[in-house]
Coordinates of C-alpha atoms in Angstrom, one line a residue:
K263 CA -32.6 32.0 39.8
Q264 CA -31.6 28.3 37.8
D265 CA -33.8 27.2 35.2
A266 CA -35.5 24.1 35.1
D267 CA -34.3 21.4 33.3
F268 CA -36.6 19.5 31.5
G269 CA -34.2 16.7 30.4
P270 CA -32.8 15.9 26.8
D271 CA -34.1 16.9 24.0
P272 CA -34.9 13.3 22.5
F273 CA -35.2 13.5 18.3
K274 CA -31.1 14.8 19.5
Q275 CA -28.5 12.2 19.9
S276 CA -26.7 11.6 23.1
T277 CA -22.9 12.8 22.7
I278 CA -20.3 12.6 26.1
D279 CA -20.9 16.4 26.6
D280 CA -24.7 15.4 27.6
C281 CA -23.2 12.8 29.7
L282 CA -21.2 15.0 31.9
E283 CA -23.5 15.5 35.3
Q284 CA -24.8 19.4 36.0
V285 CA -22.9 21.0 38.9
V286 CA -24.3 20.4 42.1
Q287 CA -26.1 23.5 44.1
S288 CA -23.5 25.1 46.8
K289 CA -24.5 23.4 50.4
N290 CA -25.2 27.3 51.7
K291 CA -28.0 28.0 48.7
K292 CA -29.4 24.7 49.3
E293 CA -30.0 25.9 53.8
L294 CA -31.4 29.7 51.7
S295 CA -33.8 28.0 49.9
G296 CA -37.6 26.8 50.7
D297 CA -38.7 23.6 49.7
D298 CA -39.9 24.0 47.1
D299 CA -36.7 25.6 45.6
Y300 CA -34.8 22.7 47.5
Y301 CA -36.9 19.7 45.3
W302 CA -35.4 21.9 41.8
N303 CA -32.0 21.8 43.7
T304 CA -32.4 17.9 44.0
S305 CA -34.0 16.9 40.7
A306 CA -32.2 14.4 39.4
H307 CA -31.8 16.9 36.6
V308 CA -29.8 19.9 37.6
A309 CA -28.6 23.1 35.0
F310 CA -25.7 25.0 35.5
N311 CA -25.7 28.1 38.1
F312 CA -23.8 30.8 36.7
D313 CA -24.3 32.8 39.9
D314 CA -22.8 30.0 41.5
V315 CA -18.4 29.9 42.2
D316 CA -17.1 28.0 44.4
D317 CA -14.3 29.5 46.7
D318 CA -11.7 26.7 46.5
G319 CA -12.7 27.4 42.0
R320 CA -13.2 23.4 41.6
R321 CA -16.7 21.9 41.0
N322 CA -17.6 18.3 41.2
V323 CA -19.1 16.7 38.5
Q324 CA -20.0 13.6 38.8
F325 CA -21.7 11.2 35.6
N326 CA -25.8 10.1 36.2
K327 CA -26.5 6.9 34.7
R328 CA -27.1 8.3 31.1
A329 CA -23.6 9.4 31.6
Q330 CA -22.3 5.5 32.1
S331 CA -24.9 4.4 29.7
S332 CA -23.3 6.0 26.6
V333 CA -20.3 5.9 27.8
N334 CA -20.4 2.2 27.6
N335 CA -22.0 1.7 24.8
V336 CA -19.8 4.5 22.5
R337 CA -19.7 2.0 19.4
K338 CA -16.7 1.1 17.4
F339 CA -15.5 0.3 14.7
S340 CA -14.7 -3.1 12.6
F341 CA -13.2 -4.3 9.9
D342 CA -12.9 -7.0 7.7
E343 CA -11.7 -10.3 8.7
S344 CA -10.1 -10.5 5.4
N345 CA -7.7 -7.5 5.5
R346 CA -7.7 -7.2 9.0
V347 CA -3.6 -7.1 10.2
T348 CA -3.9 -9.3 13.0
A349 CA -1.3 -8.7 16.2
E350 CA 0.2 -12.8 14.5
A351 CA 2.1 -11.6 11.6
C352 CA 2.9 -9.1 13.0
G353 CA 5.1 -10.4 16.1
V354 CA 3.4 -9.0 18.9
T355 CA 2.5 -10.2 21.8
L356 CA -0.7 -7.7 23.7
P357 CA -0.7 -7.7 26.9
S358 CA -3.9 -9.1 28.5
P359 CA -6.6 -7.0 29.5
G360 CA -5.2 -7.3 33.4
S361 CA -2.1 -7.0 32.7
N362 CA 0.5 -4.2 33.3
L363 CA 1.2 -2.0 30.5
K364 CA 4.7 -2.5 31.5
Q365 CA 4.7 -5.6 30.7
A366 CA 3.9 -6.2 27.7
G367 CA 5.5 -6.4 24.6
L368 CA 6.3 -2.2 24.1
G369 CA 9.1 -3.4 22.9
D370 CA 8.3 -6.3 20.5
V371 CA 6.6 -2.8 19.1
H372 CA 9.3 -0.8 18.8
K373 CA 11.2 -3.3 16.9
H374 CA 8.1 -3.6 14.7
A375 CA 8.4 0.0 14.3
E376 CA 11.6 0.2 13.3
R377 CA 10.8 -2.3 11.2
L378 CA 8.2 -0.6 8.7
R379 CA 9.9 2.8 8.7
I380 CA 13.0 1.3 7.6
G381 CA 11.9 -0.2 3.7
H382 CA 10.3 -3.9 5.6
D383 CA 6.8 -5.7 4.4
V384 CA 4.9 -5.1 5.4
P385 CA 3.0 -7.7 7.6
T386 CA 0.2 -8.3 6.0
K387 CA -2.6 -11.2 5.9
G388 CA 0.1 -14.5 4.5
L389 CA 3.3 -13.0 4.2
K390 CA 5.9 -14.7 4.1
S391 CA 9.4 -13.1 6.0
T392 CA 11.3 -14.6 3.3
N393 CA 10.6 -14.2 0.1
T394 CA 12.1 -15.8 -3.3
P395 CA 13.0 -13.3 -6.2
E396 CA 10.8 -14.7 -8.0
E397 CA 7.6 -14.1 -5.3
T398 CA 9.5 -10.5 -5.0
V399 CA 9.4 -9.7 -8.9
R400 CA 5.2 -10.7 -8.7
N401 CA 4.3 -8.7 -5.8
I402 CA 6.0 -6.2 -7.4
V403 CA 3.9 -6.5 -11.0
I404 CA 0.6 -7.1 -9.1
G405 CA 0.9 -4.4 -6.3
Q406 CA 1.4 -5.8 -3.1
P407 CA 4.5 -5.1 -0.7
Y408 CA 7.7 -6.4 -1.2
F409 CA 11.1 -5.9 0.1
L410 CA 13.9 -5.9 -1.9
G411 CA 16.3 -5.9 0.7
Q412 CA 16.4 -9.3 2.0
H413 CA 18.0 -10.5 -1.4
R414 CA 21.5 -10.0 0.0
S415 CA 24.0 -12.3 -2.0
K416 CA 24.9 -12.0 -6.1
E417 CA 23.0 -14.1 -7.2
D418 CA 19.7 -13.4 -5.8
K419 CA 19.5 -10.0 -7.3
I420 CA 20.6 -10.7 -10.7
A421 CA 18.0 -13.8 -10.5
L422 CA 15.2 -10.5 -9.1
L423 CA 17.0 -9.2 -12.6
N424 CA 15.9 -11.9 -14.8
E425 CA 13.1 -12.4 -13.1
A426 CA 12.1 -8.9 -13.7
V427 CA 13.2 -8.7 -18.1
R428 CA 11.1 -12.1 -18.1
I429 CA 7.6 -10.6 -17.3
Q430 CA 9.3 -7.5 -19.6
D431 CA 8.1 -5.1 -16.6
G432 CA 8.5 -1.8 -17.1
N433 CA 7.3 -1.3 -13.8
A434 CA 9.4 -4.0 -12.4
I435 CA 12.6 -3.4 -14.1
I436 CA 13.5 0.3 -13.1
A437 CA 12.5 -1.1 -9.4
V438 CA 15.2 -3.8 -9.3
L439 CA 17.5 -2.0 -11.3
L440 CA 17.5 1.2 -9.5
F441 CA 18.1 -2.0 -6.0
L442 CA 21.4 -2.7 -7.9
K443 CA 23.0 0.0 -8.6
Q444 CA 22.3 1.2 -5.3
T445 CA 23.5 -2.5 -4.3
L446 CA 25.9 -4.2 -6.6
K447 CA 30.0 -2.7 -7.7
Q448 CA 30.0 0.3 -11.2
S449 CA 31.1 -2.2 -13.0
L450 CA 28.9 -4.7 -12.2
F451 CA 25.8 -3.1 -12.9
N452 CA 26.9 -2.1 -16.4
Q453 CA 28.0 -5.2 -16.9
E454 CA 24.9 -7.2 -16.6
L455 CA 23.0 -4.0 -17.3
M456 CA 24.8 -4.5 -20.8
Q457 CA 23.5 -7.9 -21.0
R458 CA 19.9 -7.5 -21.0
P459 CA 18.9 -5.1 -23.9
R460 CA 15.4 -4.7 -23.0
A461 CA 16.0 -4.0 -19.5
V462 CA 18.5 -0.7 -21.2
S463 CA 15.8 -0.3 -23.3
H464 CA 14.3 1.1 -20.5
Y465 CA 16.7 2.2 -18.0
L466 CA 17.0 4.3 -20.6
S467 CA 13.8 5.3 -20.7
H468 CA 13.4 6.4 -17.1
L469 CA 17.2 8.0 -17.4
R470 CA 15.0 10.6 -19.9
A471 CA 11.7 10.9 -17.3
V472 CA 14.0 12.0 -14.4
Q473 CA 16.8 14.1 -16.4
D474 CA 20.0 12.0 -15.1
N475 CA 21.9 13.3 -18.4
S476 CA 25.4 12.3 -16.5
Q477 CA 24.0 8.6 -16.4
L478 CA 22.0 8.8 -19.7
M479 CA 25.3 9.9 -21.6
D480 CA 27.4 6.7 -20.0
V481 CA 25.5 4.6 -20.3
L482 CA 24.5 6.1 -24.6
G483 CA 28.4 6.1 -24.5
M484 CA 28.8 1.9 -23.2
L485 CA 26.5 0.7 -26.0
G486 CA 28.0 3.2 -29.2
R487 CA 25.6 5.2 -29.2
A488 CA 28.3 8.6 -29.7
E489 CA 26.1 10.1 -32.4
D490 CA 22.9 10.5 -28.6
A491 CA 24.9 10.8 -26.3
A492 CA 26.9 13.8 -27.9
M493 CA 23.6 15.7 -28.4
I494 CA 22.4 15.4 -24.7
K495 CA 26.0 17.5 -24.1
Y496 CA 25.2 19.3 -26.6
K497 CA 21.1 19.9 -25.4
L498 CA 22.4 20.8 -21.5
A499 CA 25.1 23.1 -23.4
V500 CA 23.2 25.1 -25.6
E501 CA 20.3 26.0 -23.3
T502 CA 22.7 27.5 -20.4
P503 CA 21.6 31.3 -20.2
E504 CA 24.7 32.6 -19.1
A505 CA 26.1 33.5 -22.9
A506 CA 30.1 32.3 -21.2
T507 CA 29.2 30.1 -19.7
R508 CA 27.1 29.2 -22.7
L509 CA 30.6 29.2 -25.2
R510 CA 32.8 27.2 -22.7
N511 CA 29.9 24.6 -22.0
L512 CA 30.1 24.9 -26.4
Q513 CA 33.9 24.7 -26.4
S514 CA 33.8 21.2 -24.1
C515 CA 31.0 19.4 -25.7
Y516 CA 32.6 19.8 -28.4
K517 CA 35.8 18.5 -27.1
S518 CA 35.0 15.7 -25.4
H519 CA 32.3 14.5 -27.8
F520 CA 33.0 15.9 -31.2
Q521 CA 36.6 16.4 -31.5
S522 CA 37.6 13.6 -31.2
D523 CA 35.1 11.6 -33.6
P524 CA 35.7 10.7 -37.6
S525 CA 31.9 9.3 -37.5
L526 CA 30.9 13.4 -36.0
E527 CA 32.8 15.2 -38.4
A528 CA 29.8 16.7 -40.5
Q529 CA 27.6 17.6 -36.8
A530 CA 31.4 18.8 -36.0
E531 CA 31.2 21.8 -38.8
L532 CA 28.1 22.4 -37.1
V533 CA 28.8 23.0 -33.9
R534 CA 33.1 25.1 -34.7
E535 CA 30.8 27.7 -37.3
E536 CA 28.8 28.1 -33.4
L537 CA 31.2 28.6 -31.6
K538 CA 32.6 31.0 -34.1
L539 CA 29.0 32.9 -34.0
L540 CA 29.3 32.8 -30.4
E541 CA 32.7 34.2 -29.3
M542 CA 32.4 37.4 -32.5
Q543 CA 28.8 38.1 -31.4
L544 CA 30.2 37.8 -27.0
T545 CA 32.9 40.6 -28.7
I546 CA 30.0 42.7 -30.4
E547 CA 28.6 43.2 -27.5
E548 CA 31.4 43.8 -25.3
Q549 CA 32.0 46.5 -28.1
D550 CA 29.0 48.2 -28.7
S551 CA 28.0 48.3 -25.3
R552 CA 30.8 50.2 -24.3
A553 CA 30.6 52.4 -28.0
E554 CA 26.4 53.0 -26.8
M555 CA 26.9 54.4 -23.8
E556 CA 29.9 57.1 -25.0
G557 CA 27.7 57.9 -27.6
Q558 CA 30.8 57.3 -30.9
N559 CA 28.1 55.7 -32.4
I560 CA 25.7 58.0 -33.8
L561 CA 23.3 55.2 -36.2
M562 CA 22.9 54.3 -32.4
Q563 CA 21.6 57.3 -31.1
E564 CA 19.6 57.3 -34.5
F565 CA 18.6 53.7 -34.3
P566 CA 18.9 52.5 -30.3
R567 CA 19.0 49.7 -29.7
K568 CA 16.4 46.8 -28.4
A569 CA 18.3 43.7 -27.8
P570 CA 22.0 42.6 -27.5
V571 CA 23.5 40.5 -30.5
V572 CA 24.6 37.5 -28.3
G573 CA 22.5 34.9 -28.5
T574 CA 20.3 35.4 -32.0
S575 CA 20.9 33.4 -35.1
L576 CA 23.3 33.8 -38.3
I577 CA 21.5 36.1 -40.9
T578 CA 20.3 38.2 -37.1
T579 CA 23.7 39.2 -36.3
L580 CA 24.9 40.4 -40.3
Y581 CA 22.0 42.4 -39.8
Y582 CA 22.8 43.6 -37.4
C583 CA 26.4 44.0 -38.4
C584 CA 25.4 45.7 -41.4
L585 CA 22.9 47.6 -39.6
Y586 CA 25.7 49.4 -37.4
H587 CA 28.2 48.2 -39.4
Y588 CA 28.4 48.3 -42.6
N589 CA 30.9 50.9 -44.3
V590 CA 33.4 49.3 -41.5
S591 CA 36.8 48.0 -42.5
N592 CA 37.1 44.9 -43.7
N593 CA 39.6 43.6 -41.0
H594 CA 37.4 45.0 -38.6
I595 CA 35.6 42.0 -37.2
A596 CA 31.4 43.0 -37.0
S597 CA 32.1 43.8 -41.1
P598 CA 29.4 41.9 -42.5
S599 CA 32.0 41.2 -46.0
Q600 CA 34.0 39.3 -43.7
M601 CA 30.7 37.5 -41.9
K602 CA 30.8 36.8 -45.7
A603 CA 32.9 35.7 -46.1
V604 CA 34.1 33.5 -42.6
F605 CA 30.8 32.1 -42.9
N606 CA 30.5 30.7 -46.4
L607 CA 27.0 32.9 -47.2
T608 CA 25.8 32.9 -50.2
E609 CA 24.9 36.5 -52.0
K610 CA 20.9 35.9 -52.1
Q611 CA 21.8 36.1 -47.8
F612 CA 23.9 38.6 -47.6
V613 CA 21.9 40.9 -51.0
W614 CA 18.2 40.7 -48.6
T615 CA 19.5 41.0 -45.4
A616 CA 21.8 44.3 -46.5
L617 CA 18.8 45.5 -48.2
T618 CA 16.9 45.6 -45.5
A619 CA 19.1 46.6 -43.0
L620 CA 20.3 49.6 -45.9
A621 CA 16.9 51.1 -46.6
Q622 CA 15.6 50.8 -42.3
I623 CA 18.8 53.2 -42.2
K624 CA 16.9 55.7 -45.6
H625 CA 20.8 54.5 -46.6
W626 CA 19.9 54.4 -50.5
K627 CA 23.3 56.0 -52.2
E628 CA 24.4 52.0 -50.0
I629 CA 21.2 50.4 -52.4
D630 CA 23.1 51.9 -55.0
N631 CA 26.3 50.1 -54.1
L632 CA 25.0 47.0 -52.9
F633 CA 23.7 46.1 -56.6
Q634 CA 26.6 48.5 -58.9
G635 CA 28.4 45.6 -60.9
K636 CA 29.8 44.8 -64.0
S637 CA 29.7 43.4 -67.3
W638 CA 31.9 41.4 -69.5
L639 CA 33.5 44.1 -70.5
G640 CA 34.6 46.3 -68.0
K641 CA 31.0 48.4 -67.8
S642 CA 29.2 48.9 -64.9
K643 CA 25.8 47.6 -64.9
M644 CA 23.0 47.4 -62.0
R645 CA 21.7 43.3 -61.6
C646 CA 20.0 42.1 -58.8
C647 CA 20.5 38.4 -57.5
I648 CA 17.0 37.9 -56.0
G649 CA 15.2 40.4 -58.5
F650 CA 15.2 43.4 -59.0
D651 CA 10.9 42.9 -57.7
K652 CA 11.2 42.1 -54.0
A653 CA 14.3 45.1 -54.0
V654 CA 11.0 46.7 -54.5
E655 CA 8.7 44.9 -52.6
I656 CA 11.6 45.6 -50.2
L657 CA 11.9 49.5 -51.1
A658 CA 8.4 50.3 -50.8
K659 CA 7.9 48.5 -46.3
A660 CA 11.3 50.9 -46.3
H661 CA 8.7 54.3 -47.1
A662 CA 11.5 54.8 -50.0
P663 CA 12.1 58.4 -51.3
P664 CA 9.3 57.9 -54.5
E665 CA 12.6 58.8 -56.6
V666 CA 14.4 55.9 -55.6
F667 CA 11.0 53.1 -55.3
E668 CA 10.5 54.5 -59.2
R669 CA 14.1 53.9 -60.6
Y670 CA 14.0 50.4 -60.1
L671 CA 10.6 49.8 -60.3
Q672 CA 12.4 50.3 -63.5
M673 CA 14.1 47.8 -63.5
V674 CA 12.2 45.1 -63.4
D675 CA 11.9 43.5 -67.2
D676 CA 8.6 41.6 -66.9
S677 CA 6.8 44.3 -67.5
E678 CA 3.2 43.4 -65.4
K679 CA 5.3 42.5 -62.5
R680 CA 6.3 45.9 -62.8
L681 CA 2.4 47.4 -63.5
T682 CA 1.1 45.3 -60.5
L683 CA 4.0 46.2 -58.0
A684 CA 3.4 49.8 -59.7
K685 CA -0.2 49.7 -58.8
A686 CA 0.0 47.8 -54.8
H687 CA 2.5 50.8 -53.8

């Protein structure tokens, strides 16, 4: 049964879908219906009949006056005349309303789209087709569209840079410098850059921001700032995750920046020591990894290694060697005594580190030998360069046996300190 159509909802806004006429009753349906049904079926507004399906699968759709009125009155967008881009400014000839689309200036449209794609000026009202270098730099500063590619001569390019430096706008200077770097020979670009300290300062900041370290080191080298260039190279080398690659990068950095520059002798000495330490760590790690797998080192089974020694500091490496290789011969690469001599460690640095490691593995006899010294008369005498009060604190943290703790506590000269340590531990 057909549903009656009471017209559109007066409170609902008309849409395009409301404008479509409903499907008309089929001819056979009209003949079988009565007068009343015929009246409803032929009214101006007909609802959709779900029971009515044509054989050919087509429906006749027509638009009523409401549809025509709605379609013709579709709202149009409006733009501010001051911001409107005109066809004349775009250089496009629009076809007349009655002309054929094929006869329109579509070629001009495609050409203009190509110009926009490759970076030409976005056409706006009043924009000139060609700007002077001063006008282009001004557009960069005030945020207007600009096209650096229109300046092809060397004179115009230099004028761009001069104007950007004169205005002292960092964004304009960087934009012009990047344009010159792409369009000028490297030697000419470097020559013009070096003549303008303000441009150099902004360019260095830009290279640091984008992390163009290769170009940054080249510019610093041209400026005679060898130490800054060397430190950048050094930083890149030490940040290498893989140890063997880090060693090669450090060696390259040392040869290219530190070895040949007498002004960097102090820094070169530090790099040499770091190279020696890293080479030593790689060798020790290789030997200890094999010994740990084969079970050759008993201490490694009793006190398993928590981390590789490669990449640790000098004092940490010394602690590691005292922990696992304290009694090896002096010519062994992991000998603590040899490490002390190679890296010129002080007596306090060595004693503090060795005492901490030996207390950790409960080697109390080795601690006695560590403090064993000789007097002027050749007699043996217990002495501690870090002070026995510090030694007692280290032994207490390592949970030394009472007899060991008491023996070294008695060696503290200050009675008040001795009493304080006794109460604390």
